[in-house]
Coordinates of C-alpha atoms and ligand atoms in Angstrom, one line a residue:
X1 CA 19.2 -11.7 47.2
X2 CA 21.4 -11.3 43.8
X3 CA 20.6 -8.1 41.5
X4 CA 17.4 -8.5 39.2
X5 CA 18.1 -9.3 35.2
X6 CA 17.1 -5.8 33.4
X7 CA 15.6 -6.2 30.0
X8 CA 16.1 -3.4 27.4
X9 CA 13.6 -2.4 25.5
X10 CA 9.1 -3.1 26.0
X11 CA 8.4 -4.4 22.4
X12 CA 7.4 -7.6 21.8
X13 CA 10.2 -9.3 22.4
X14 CA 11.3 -7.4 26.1
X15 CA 8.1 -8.0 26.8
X16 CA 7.9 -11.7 26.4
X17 CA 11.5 -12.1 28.0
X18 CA 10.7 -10.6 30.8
X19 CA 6.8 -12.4 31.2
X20 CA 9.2 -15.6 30.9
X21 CA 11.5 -14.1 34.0
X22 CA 8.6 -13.4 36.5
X23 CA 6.4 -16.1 35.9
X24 CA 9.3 -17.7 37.0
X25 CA 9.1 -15.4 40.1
X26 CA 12.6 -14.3 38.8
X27 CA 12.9 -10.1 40.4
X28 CA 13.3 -8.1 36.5
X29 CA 12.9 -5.0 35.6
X30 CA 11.9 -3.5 32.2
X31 CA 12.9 -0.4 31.0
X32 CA 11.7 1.6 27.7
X33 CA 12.3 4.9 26.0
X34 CA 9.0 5.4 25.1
X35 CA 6.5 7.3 27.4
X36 CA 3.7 5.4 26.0
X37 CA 3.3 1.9 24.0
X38 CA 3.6 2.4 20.3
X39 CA 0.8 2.6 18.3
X40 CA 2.5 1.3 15.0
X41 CA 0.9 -2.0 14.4
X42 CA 3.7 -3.6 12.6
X43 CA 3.8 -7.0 13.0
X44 CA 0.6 -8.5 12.1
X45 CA 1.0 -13.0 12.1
X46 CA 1.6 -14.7 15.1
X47 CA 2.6 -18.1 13.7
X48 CA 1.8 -21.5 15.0
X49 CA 5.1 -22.2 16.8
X50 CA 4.7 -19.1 18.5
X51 CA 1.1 -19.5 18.9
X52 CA 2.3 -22.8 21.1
X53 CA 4.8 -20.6 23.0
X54 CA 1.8 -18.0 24.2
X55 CA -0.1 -21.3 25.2
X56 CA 2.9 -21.6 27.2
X57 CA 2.4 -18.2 28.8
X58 CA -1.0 -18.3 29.3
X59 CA -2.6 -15.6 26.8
X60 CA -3.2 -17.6 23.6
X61 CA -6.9 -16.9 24.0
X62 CA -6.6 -13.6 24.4
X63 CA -4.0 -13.2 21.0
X64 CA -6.8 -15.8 19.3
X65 CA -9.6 -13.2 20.1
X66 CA -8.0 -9.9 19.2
X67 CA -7.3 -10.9 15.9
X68 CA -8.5 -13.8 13.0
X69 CA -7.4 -17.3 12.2
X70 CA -5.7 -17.5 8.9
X71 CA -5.8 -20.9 7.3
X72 CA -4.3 -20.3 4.1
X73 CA -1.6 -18.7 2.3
X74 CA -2.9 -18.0 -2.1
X75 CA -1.0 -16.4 -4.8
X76 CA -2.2 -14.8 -7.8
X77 CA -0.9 -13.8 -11.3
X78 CA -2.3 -12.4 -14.3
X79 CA -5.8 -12.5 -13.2
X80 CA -5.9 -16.3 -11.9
X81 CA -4.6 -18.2 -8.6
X82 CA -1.1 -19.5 -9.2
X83 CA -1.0 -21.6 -6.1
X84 CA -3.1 -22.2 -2.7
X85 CA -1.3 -23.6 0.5
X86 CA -3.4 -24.7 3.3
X87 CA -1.5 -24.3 6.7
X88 CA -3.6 -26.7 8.5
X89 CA -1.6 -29.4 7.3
X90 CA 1.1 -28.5 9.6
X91 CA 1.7 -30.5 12.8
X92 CA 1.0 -28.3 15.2
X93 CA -2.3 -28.0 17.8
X94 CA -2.9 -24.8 16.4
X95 CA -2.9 -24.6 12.7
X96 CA -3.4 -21.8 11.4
X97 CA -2.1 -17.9 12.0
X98 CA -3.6 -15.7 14.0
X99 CA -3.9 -11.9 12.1
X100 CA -3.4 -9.3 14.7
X101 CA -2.0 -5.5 15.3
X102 CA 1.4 -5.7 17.2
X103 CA 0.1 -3.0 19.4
X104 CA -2.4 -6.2 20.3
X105 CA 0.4 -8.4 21.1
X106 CA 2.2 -6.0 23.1
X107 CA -1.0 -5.3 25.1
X108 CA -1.5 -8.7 25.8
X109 CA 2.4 -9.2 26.7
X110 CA 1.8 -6.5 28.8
X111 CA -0.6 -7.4 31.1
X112 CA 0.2 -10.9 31.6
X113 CA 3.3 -9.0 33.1
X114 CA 1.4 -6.6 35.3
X115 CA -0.5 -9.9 36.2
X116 CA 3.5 -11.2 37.8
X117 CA 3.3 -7.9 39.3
X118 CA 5.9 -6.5 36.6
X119 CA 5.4 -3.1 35.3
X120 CA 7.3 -1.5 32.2
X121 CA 9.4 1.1 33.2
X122 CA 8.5 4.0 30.7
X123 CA 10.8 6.9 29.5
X124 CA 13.9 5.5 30.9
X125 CA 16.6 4.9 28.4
X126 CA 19.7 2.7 28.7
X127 CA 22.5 5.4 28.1
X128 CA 26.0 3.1 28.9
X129 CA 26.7 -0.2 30.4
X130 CA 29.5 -2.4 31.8
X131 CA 30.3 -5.7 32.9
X132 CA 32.4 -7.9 34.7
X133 CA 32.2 -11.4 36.1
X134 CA 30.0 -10.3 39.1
X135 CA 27.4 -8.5 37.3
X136 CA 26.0 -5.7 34.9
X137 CA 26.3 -2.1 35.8
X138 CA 24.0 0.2 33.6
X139 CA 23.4 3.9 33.4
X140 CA 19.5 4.6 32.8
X141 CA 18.5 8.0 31.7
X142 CA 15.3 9.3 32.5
X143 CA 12.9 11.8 30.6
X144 CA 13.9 14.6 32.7
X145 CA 17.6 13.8 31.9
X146 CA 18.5 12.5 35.3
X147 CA 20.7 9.5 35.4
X148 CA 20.8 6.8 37.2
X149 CA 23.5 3.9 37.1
X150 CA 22.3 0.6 38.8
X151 CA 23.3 -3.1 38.6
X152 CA 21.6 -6.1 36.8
X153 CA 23.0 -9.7 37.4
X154 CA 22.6 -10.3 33.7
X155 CA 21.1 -7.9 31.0
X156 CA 18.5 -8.5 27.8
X157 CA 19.3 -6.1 24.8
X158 CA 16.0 -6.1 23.4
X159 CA 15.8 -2.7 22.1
X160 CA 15.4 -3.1 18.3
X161 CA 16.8 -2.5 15.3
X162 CA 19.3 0.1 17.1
X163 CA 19.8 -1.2 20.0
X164 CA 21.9 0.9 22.1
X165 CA 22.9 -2.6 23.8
X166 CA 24.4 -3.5 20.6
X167 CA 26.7 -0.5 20.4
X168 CA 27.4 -0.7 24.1
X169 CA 29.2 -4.2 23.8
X170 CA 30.8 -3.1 20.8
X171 CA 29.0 -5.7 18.6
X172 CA 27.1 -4.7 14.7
X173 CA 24.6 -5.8 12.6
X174 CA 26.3 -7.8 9.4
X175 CA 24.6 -8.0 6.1
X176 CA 22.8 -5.9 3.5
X177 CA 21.3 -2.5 4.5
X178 CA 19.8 -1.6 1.1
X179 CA 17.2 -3.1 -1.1
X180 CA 13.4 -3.3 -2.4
X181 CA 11.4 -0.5 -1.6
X182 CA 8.0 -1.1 -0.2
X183 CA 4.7 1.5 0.7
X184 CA 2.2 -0.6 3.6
X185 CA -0.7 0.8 4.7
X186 CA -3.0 -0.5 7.5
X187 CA -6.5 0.3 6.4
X188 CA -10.0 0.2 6.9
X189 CA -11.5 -0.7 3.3
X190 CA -14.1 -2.8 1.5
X191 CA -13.3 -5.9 0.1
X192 CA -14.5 -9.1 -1.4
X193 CA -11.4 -11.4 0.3
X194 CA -12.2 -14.4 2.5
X195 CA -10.6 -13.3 5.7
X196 CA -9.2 -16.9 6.1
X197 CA -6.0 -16.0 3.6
X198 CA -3.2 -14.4 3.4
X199 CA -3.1 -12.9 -0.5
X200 CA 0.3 -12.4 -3.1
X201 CA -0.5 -10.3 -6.2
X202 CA 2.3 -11.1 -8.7
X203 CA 2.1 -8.3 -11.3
X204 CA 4.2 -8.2 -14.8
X205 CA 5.3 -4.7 -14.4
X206 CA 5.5 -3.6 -11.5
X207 CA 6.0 -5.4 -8.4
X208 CA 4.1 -7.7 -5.7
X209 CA 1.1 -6.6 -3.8
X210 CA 0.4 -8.8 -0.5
X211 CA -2.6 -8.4 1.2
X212 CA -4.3 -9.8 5.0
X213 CA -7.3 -8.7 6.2
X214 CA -7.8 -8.3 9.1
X215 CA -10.4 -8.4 11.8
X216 CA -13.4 -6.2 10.9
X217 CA -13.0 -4.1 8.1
X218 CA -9.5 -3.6 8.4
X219 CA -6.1 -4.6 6.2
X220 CA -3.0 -4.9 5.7
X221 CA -1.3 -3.9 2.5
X222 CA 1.9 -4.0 1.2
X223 CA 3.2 -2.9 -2.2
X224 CA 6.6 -2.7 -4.1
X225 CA 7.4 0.7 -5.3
X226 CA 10.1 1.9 -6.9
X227 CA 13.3 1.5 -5.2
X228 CA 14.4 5.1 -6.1
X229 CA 11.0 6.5 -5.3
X230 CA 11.1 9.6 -2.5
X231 CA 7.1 10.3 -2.3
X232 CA 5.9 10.6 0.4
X233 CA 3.1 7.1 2.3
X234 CA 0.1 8.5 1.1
X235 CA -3.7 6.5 0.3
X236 CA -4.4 7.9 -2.9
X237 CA -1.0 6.0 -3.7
X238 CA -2.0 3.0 -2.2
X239 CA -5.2 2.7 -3.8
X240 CA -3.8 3.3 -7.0
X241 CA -1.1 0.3 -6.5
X242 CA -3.9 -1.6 -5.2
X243 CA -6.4 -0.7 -8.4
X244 CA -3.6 -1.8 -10.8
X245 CA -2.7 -5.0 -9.1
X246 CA -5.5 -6.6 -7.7
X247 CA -8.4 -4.8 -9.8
X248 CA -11.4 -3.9 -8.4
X249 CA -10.8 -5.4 -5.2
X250 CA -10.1 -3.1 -2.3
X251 CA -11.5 0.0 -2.0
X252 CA -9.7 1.9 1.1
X253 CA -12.1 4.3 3.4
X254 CA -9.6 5.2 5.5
X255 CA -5.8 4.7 7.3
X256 CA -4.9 3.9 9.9
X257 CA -1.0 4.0 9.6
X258 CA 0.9 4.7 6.2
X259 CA 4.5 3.9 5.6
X260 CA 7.4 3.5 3.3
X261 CA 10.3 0.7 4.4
X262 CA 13.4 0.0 2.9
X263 CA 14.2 -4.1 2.8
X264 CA 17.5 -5.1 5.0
X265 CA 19.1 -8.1 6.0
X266 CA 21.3 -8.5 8.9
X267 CA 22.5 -10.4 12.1
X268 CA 25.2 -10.2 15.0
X269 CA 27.8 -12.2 14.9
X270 CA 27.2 -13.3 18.4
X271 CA 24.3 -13.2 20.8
X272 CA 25.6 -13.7 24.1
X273 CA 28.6 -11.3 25.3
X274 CA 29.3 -12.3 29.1
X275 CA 26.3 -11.4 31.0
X276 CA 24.4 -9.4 28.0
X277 CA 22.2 -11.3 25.4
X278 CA 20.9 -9.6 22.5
X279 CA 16.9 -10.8 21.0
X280 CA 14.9 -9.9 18.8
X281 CA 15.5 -7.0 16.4
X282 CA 18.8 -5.8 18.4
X283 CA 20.1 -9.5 17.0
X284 CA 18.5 -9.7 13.5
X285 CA 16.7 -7.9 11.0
X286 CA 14.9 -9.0 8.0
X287 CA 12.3 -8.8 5.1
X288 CA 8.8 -8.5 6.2
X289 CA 8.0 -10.7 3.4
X290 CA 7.7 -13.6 5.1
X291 CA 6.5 -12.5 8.1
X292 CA 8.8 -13.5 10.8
X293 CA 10.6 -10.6 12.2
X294 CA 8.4 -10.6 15.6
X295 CA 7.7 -14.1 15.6
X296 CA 10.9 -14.9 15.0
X297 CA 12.0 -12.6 18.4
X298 CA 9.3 -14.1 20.6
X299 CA 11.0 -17.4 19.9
X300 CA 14.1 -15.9 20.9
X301 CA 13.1 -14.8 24.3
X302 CA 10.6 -18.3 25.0
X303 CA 14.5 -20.0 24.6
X304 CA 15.9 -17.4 26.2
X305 CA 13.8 -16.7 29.3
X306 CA 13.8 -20.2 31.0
X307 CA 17.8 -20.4 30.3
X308 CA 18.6 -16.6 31.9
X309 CA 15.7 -17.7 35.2
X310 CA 18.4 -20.9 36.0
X311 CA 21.3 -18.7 35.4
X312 CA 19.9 -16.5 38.1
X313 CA 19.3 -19.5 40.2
X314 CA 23.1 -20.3 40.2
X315 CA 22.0 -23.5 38.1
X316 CA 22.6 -22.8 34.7
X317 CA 26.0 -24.6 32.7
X318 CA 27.9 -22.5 30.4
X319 CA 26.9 -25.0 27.8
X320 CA 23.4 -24.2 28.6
X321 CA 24.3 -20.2 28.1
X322 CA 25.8 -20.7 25.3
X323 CA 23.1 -22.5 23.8
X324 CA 20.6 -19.7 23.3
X325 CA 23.6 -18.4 20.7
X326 CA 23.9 -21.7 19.6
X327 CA 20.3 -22.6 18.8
X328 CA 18.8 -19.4 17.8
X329 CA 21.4 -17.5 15.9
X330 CA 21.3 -20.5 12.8
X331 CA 17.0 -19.9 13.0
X332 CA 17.4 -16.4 12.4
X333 CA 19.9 -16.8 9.5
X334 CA 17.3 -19.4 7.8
X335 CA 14.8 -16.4 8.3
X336 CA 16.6 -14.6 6.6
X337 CA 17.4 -17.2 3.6
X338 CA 14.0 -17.5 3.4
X339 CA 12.7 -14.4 3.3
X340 CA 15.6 -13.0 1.1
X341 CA 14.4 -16.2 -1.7
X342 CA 10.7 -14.9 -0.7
X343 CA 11.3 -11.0 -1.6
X344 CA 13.9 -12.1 -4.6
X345 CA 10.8 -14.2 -6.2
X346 CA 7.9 -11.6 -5.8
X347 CA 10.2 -9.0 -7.0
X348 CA 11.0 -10.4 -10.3
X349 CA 11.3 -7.7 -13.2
X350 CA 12.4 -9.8 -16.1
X351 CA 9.6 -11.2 -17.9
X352 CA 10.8 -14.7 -18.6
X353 CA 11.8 -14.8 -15.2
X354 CA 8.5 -13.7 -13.9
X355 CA 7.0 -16.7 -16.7
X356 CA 9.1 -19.5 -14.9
X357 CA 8.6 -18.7 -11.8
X358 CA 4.7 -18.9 -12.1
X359 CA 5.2 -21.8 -13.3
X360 CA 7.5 -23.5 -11.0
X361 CA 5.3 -22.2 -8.4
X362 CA 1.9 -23.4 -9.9
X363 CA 3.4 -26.7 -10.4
X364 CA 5.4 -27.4 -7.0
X365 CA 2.5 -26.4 -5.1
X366 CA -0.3 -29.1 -6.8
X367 CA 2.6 -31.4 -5.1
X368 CA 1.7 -32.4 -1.5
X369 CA 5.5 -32.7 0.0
X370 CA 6.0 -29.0 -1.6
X371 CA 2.9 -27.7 0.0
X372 CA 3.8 -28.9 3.1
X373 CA 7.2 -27.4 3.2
X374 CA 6.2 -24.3 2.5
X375 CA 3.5 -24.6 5.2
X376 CA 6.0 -25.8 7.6
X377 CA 8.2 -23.0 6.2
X378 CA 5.8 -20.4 7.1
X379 CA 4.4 -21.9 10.3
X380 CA 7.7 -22.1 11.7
X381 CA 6.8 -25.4 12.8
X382 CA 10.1 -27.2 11.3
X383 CA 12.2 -25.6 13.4
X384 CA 14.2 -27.9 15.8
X385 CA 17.6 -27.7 17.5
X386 CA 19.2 -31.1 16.5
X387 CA 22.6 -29.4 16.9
X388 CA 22.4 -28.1 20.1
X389 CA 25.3 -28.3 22.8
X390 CA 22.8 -29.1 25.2
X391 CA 20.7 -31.4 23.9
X392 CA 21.5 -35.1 24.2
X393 CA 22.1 -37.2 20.6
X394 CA 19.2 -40.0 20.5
X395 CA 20.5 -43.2 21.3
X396 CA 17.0 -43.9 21.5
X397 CA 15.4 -45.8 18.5
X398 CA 12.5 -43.9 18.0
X399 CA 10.5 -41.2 15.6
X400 CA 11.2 -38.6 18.1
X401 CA 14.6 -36.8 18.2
X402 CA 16.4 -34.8 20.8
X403 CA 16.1 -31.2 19.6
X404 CA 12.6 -31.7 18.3
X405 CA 9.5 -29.5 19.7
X406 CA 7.3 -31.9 21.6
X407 CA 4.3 -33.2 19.5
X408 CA 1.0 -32.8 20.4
X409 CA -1.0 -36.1 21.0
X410 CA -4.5 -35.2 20.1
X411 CA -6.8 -37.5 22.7
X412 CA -4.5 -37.3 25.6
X413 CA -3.8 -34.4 28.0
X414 CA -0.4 -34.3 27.7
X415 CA 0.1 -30.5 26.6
X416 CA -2.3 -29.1 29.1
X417 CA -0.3 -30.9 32.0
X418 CA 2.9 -29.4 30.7
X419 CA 1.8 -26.2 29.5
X420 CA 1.1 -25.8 33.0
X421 CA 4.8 -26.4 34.0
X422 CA 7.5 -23.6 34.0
X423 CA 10.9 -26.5 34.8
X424 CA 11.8 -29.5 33.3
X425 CA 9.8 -32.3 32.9
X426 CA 10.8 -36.1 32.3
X427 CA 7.9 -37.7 30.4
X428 CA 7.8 -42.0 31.0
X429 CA 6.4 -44.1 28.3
X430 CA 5.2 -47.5 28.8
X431 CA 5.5 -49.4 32.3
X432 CA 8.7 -48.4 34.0
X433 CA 8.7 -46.8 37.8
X434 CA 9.6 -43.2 38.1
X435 CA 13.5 -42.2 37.6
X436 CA 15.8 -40.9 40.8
X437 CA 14.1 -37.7 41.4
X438 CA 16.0 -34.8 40.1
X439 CA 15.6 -31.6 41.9
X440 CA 13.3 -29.4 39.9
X441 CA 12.3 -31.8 37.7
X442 CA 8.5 -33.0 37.6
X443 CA 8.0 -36.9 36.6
X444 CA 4.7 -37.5 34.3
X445 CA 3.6 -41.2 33.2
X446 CA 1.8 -42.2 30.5
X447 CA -0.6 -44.8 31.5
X448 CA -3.7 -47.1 30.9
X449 CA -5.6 -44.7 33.5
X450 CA -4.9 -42.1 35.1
X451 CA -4.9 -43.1 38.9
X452 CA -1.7 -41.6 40.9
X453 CA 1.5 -43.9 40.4
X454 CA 4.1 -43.7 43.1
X455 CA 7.1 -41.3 42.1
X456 CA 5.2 -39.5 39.6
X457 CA 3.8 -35.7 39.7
X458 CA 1.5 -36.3 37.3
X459 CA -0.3 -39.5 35.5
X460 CA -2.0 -38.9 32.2
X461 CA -4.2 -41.7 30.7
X462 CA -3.4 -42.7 27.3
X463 CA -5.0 -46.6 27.0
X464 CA -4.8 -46.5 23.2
X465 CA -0.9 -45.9 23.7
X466 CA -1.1 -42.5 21.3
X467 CA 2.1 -41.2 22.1
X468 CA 3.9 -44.3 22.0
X469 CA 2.9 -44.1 18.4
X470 CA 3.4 -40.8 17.9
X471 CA 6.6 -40.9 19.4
X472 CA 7.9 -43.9 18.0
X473 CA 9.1 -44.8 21.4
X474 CA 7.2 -48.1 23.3
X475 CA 9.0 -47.9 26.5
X476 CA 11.9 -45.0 27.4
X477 CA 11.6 -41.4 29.0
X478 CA 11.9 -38.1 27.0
X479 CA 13.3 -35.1 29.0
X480 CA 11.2 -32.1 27.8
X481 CA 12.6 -28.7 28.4
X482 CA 10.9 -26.0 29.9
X483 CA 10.6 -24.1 26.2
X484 CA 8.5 -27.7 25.1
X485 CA 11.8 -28.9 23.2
X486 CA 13.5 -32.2 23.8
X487 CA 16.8 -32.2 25.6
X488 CA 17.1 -36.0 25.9
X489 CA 15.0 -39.3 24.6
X490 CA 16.2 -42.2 26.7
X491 CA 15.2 -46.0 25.6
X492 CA 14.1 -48.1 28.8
X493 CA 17.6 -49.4 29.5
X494 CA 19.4 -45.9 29.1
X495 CA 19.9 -43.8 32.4
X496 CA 23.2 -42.6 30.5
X497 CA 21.1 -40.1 28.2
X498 CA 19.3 -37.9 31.1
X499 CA 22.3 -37.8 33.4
X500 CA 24.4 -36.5 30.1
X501 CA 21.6 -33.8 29.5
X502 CA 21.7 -33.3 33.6
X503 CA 25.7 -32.6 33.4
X504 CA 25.3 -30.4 30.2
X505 CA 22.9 -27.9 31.2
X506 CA 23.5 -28.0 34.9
X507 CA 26.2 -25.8 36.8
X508 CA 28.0 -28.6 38.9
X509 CA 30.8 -26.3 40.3
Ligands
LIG601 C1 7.0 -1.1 8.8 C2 7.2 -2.4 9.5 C3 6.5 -3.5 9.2 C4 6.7 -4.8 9.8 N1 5.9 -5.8 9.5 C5 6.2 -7.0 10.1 C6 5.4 -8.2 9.8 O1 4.4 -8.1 9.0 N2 5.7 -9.4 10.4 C7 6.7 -9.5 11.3 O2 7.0 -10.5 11.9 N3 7.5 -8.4 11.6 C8 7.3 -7.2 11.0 N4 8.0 -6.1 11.3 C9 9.1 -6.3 12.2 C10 8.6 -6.3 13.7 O3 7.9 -5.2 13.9 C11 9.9 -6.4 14.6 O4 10.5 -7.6 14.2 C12 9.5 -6.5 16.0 O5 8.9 -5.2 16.4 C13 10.7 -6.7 16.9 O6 10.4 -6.6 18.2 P1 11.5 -6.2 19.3 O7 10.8 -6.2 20.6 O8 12.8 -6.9 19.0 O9 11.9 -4.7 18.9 P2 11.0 -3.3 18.9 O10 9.5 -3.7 18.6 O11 11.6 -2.4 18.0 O12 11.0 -2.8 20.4 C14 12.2 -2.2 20.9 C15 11.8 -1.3 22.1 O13 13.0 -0.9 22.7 C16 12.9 0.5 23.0 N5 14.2 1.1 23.1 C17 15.0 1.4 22.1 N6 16.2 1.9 22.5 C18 16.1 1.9 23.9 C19 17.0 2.2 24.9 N7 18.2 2.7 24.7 N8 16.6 2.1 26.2 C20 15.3 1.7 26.5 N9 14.5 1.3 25.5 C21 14.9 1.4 24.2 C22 12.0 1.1 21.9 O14 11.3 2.2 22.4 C23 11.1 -0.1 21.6 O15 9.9 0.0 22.4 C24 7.8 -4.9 10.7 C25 8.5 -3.7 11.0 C26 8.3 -2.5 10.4 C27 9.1 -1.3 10.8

């Protein structure tokens, strides 16, 4: 049997890498420097595109219950509501965010690990690594100083924002390490919010205040302070922020976890050196403005997981490889686009400035299209990999491109039976028999009923022909990957597409 992978680093991110590994019954280990999880809560939104992903995984329950469904996203300026965006509007089966500690997240990660029979290696810290065509060799350090080298047949940095990993290839964050200054506090407080939002205070003279409650009494705050200012996170500063910008409002009991940040944007240059692939935080930072940093991660390792588990298998192109570099390094420099424009808007100092942009906001958001796209925006639910190496352009005529995440059609049970698949699985639309079976590649029909057609894994009724509809597509196959993306959409008289996407993705050596 080859060496396990070894993932770097338990945070959200190593976490979900390697749940995506071993539900795969691929043999990973985990290793993290800490002796215990971290109690920092961090990250508090799980966003609808990642909320599909932990469908996926099995645990979307458990994130739903240990946190709150946020519908809506409100700003507020000079004592009235600039702009509302519902995020039910986007086109996803769950939408909405879901409010929740990361130490929640990571717990839940955690023991949908323990249930593959994974635990996280604690107080071991990757110390030096090297590589050749063959395989990873890396030097773990335990608590007690010992070290330990051992060998990996590929390796996941995911070890944050200073990821040792990084270093160890050689390779840097690129971009800007200095910026807006902001105090946070996670709080247990009174208030008068609907729990259903997410809140921006815009203020004249200072900067923004954003605010999510969370589950119970408690909240999230963030304020802009001064970007020179060296005091120290305390709550008698918070609640003075919080009584000049959103009067009267909040009245905090007690803390939970205090903080000052600094802003910085940056990403590697490349994520995949040989057999080492950085995620999460060891790949990207950003603005917390928007949200995204962990969800942004998780999506990372849901692309990366299923990629690394046929690499291991001996079955994964180079193509297919490279496309985790390919597909996810453009999403996390849109991230950061976005929440660079976010941050640059709340933090307007110039009054005139501060004048337009209220008004370009109040006004582009009474417009449906804008609405959505900032819904879409913040849901993540626009992202697609159109460009990928390894998907297959549509020859296909229809609404539903290669690269696009696999809609939901509502009235069928479509995503339950592939939510329930970890490979590949070539969906048939309209009355054609199955395709050549592919090893490792389930077959599902769409049909009037669903009694058992020959050739197929799975038949799922759909008599009012939904997803033809929804797909734009009356008779063809769509190849879905094992991440719920499209790698191929194939009209009725096209076998050229899904042999294409086979030879692409597939090691034929
Ligand atoms: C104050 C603050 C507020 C934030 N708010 C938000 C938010 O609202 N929304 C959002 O999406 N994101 C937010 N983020 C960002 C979010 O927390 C990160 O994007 C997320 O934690 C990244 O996950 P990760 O798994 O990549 O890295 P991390 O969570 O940093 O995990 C890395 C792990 O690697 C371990 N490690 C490090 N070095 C080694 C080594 N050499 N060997 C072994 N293990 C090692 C560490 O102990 C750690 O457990 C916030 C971050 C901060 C600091």
């Amino acid at each position: 049997m080859s060496d396990p992978i070894l993932v770097v680093g338990a945070g959200p991110v190593g976490l979900a890498v390697a749940g995506e590994l071993a539900r795969r019954d691929v043999p990973v280990r985990i290793v993290d420097t800490l002796a215990a999880p971290t109690t920092e809560s961090r990250a508090i939104v799980v966003h609808a595109r990642s909320l599909e992903m932990l469908e996926r995984v099995g645990v979307l329950d458990e994130i739903t219950e240990s946190g709150i469904k946020a519908t809506g996203i409100e700003m507020h300026a000079s004592g009235r509501v600039l702009a509302r965006v519902e995020l039910d509007v986007v086109d996803s089966p769950h939408p909405y965010s879901v409010v929740t500690a990361q130490t929640e997240t990571e717990r839940i990660l955690a023991g949908n690990l323990a249930k593959h029979g994974v635990e996280v290696e604690r107080g071991v810290s990757l110390v030096a690594l090297e590589q050749d065509a063959d395989g990873v060799r890396a030097t773990l350090r335990g608590s007690d100083g010992a070290e330990d080298t051992v060998t990996a047949s590929w390796l996941v940095g995911a070890d944050g924002a200073r990821s040792a990993v990084r270093h160890q290839i050689g390779s840097a964050l690129e971009g800007s390490f200095h910026g807006e200054r902001f105090l946070m506090g996670d709080v247990h407080a009174q208030h008068d919010f609907d729990p259903r939002s997410m809140y921006t205070f815009f203020s004249a003279h200072d900067g923004p205040l954003m605010v999510f409650p969370m589950k119970g009494d408690r909240m999230r705050l963030i304020a802009q302070i001064p970007t020179a200012s060296a005091d120290e996170a305390s709550q008698e500063w918070l609640q003075r922020i919080t009584d000049e910008r959103a009067p009267g409002r909040i009245r905090i009991h007690d803390s939970l976890w205090l903080t000052c940040f600094e802003i910085r944007h940056a990403q590697v240059p490349q994520y995949r050196t040989g057999r080492v692939f950085l995620a999460g935080d060891a790949a990207h930072i950003h603005s917390p403005a928007g949200g995204q940093g962990m969800n942004t991660g998780l999506q990372d390792a849901f692309n990366l997981g299923w990629k690394l588990a046929a690499a291991h298998r001996g079955t994964a192109s180079e193509t297919l490889l490279d496309s985790y570099h390919a597909e996810r390094h453009p999403v996390a420099a849109r991230v950061i686009g976005f929440s660079t424009r976010l941050t640059q808007l709340s933090t307007l100092a110039n009054p005139v400035a501060q004048h337009v942009r209220n008004a370009v906001l109040h006004t582009a958001t009474g417009l449906g299209p804008a609405r959505q796209a900032l819904a879409d925006e913040a849901e993540e639910t626009m992202l697609a990999y159109h460009d990928s190496p390894a998907v297959v352009p549509s020859a296909a005529r229809a609404k539903l491109r290669s690269g696009d995440h696999l809609p939901d059609v509502p009235g069928t049970d479509l995503r339950t039976v592939l939510s329930a698949e970890t490979g590949h699985v070539l969906v048939t639309v309209g009355a054609l028999p199955a395709a050549a079976p592919v090893p490792g590649v389930r077959q599902v029909l769409l049909a009037d009923t669903d009694a058992p057609v020959d050739g197929f894994d799975a038949v799922v009724a759909d008599p009012d022909r939904r997803a033809a509809a929804r797909f734009g597509l009356t008779s063809g196959r769509i190849m879905v990957r094992p991440d719920g993306y499209v790698g191929a959409v194939a009209a009725a008289s096209d076998d050229r597409s899904l042999t294409t996407y086979q030879e692409l993705t597939t090691h034929l050596g």
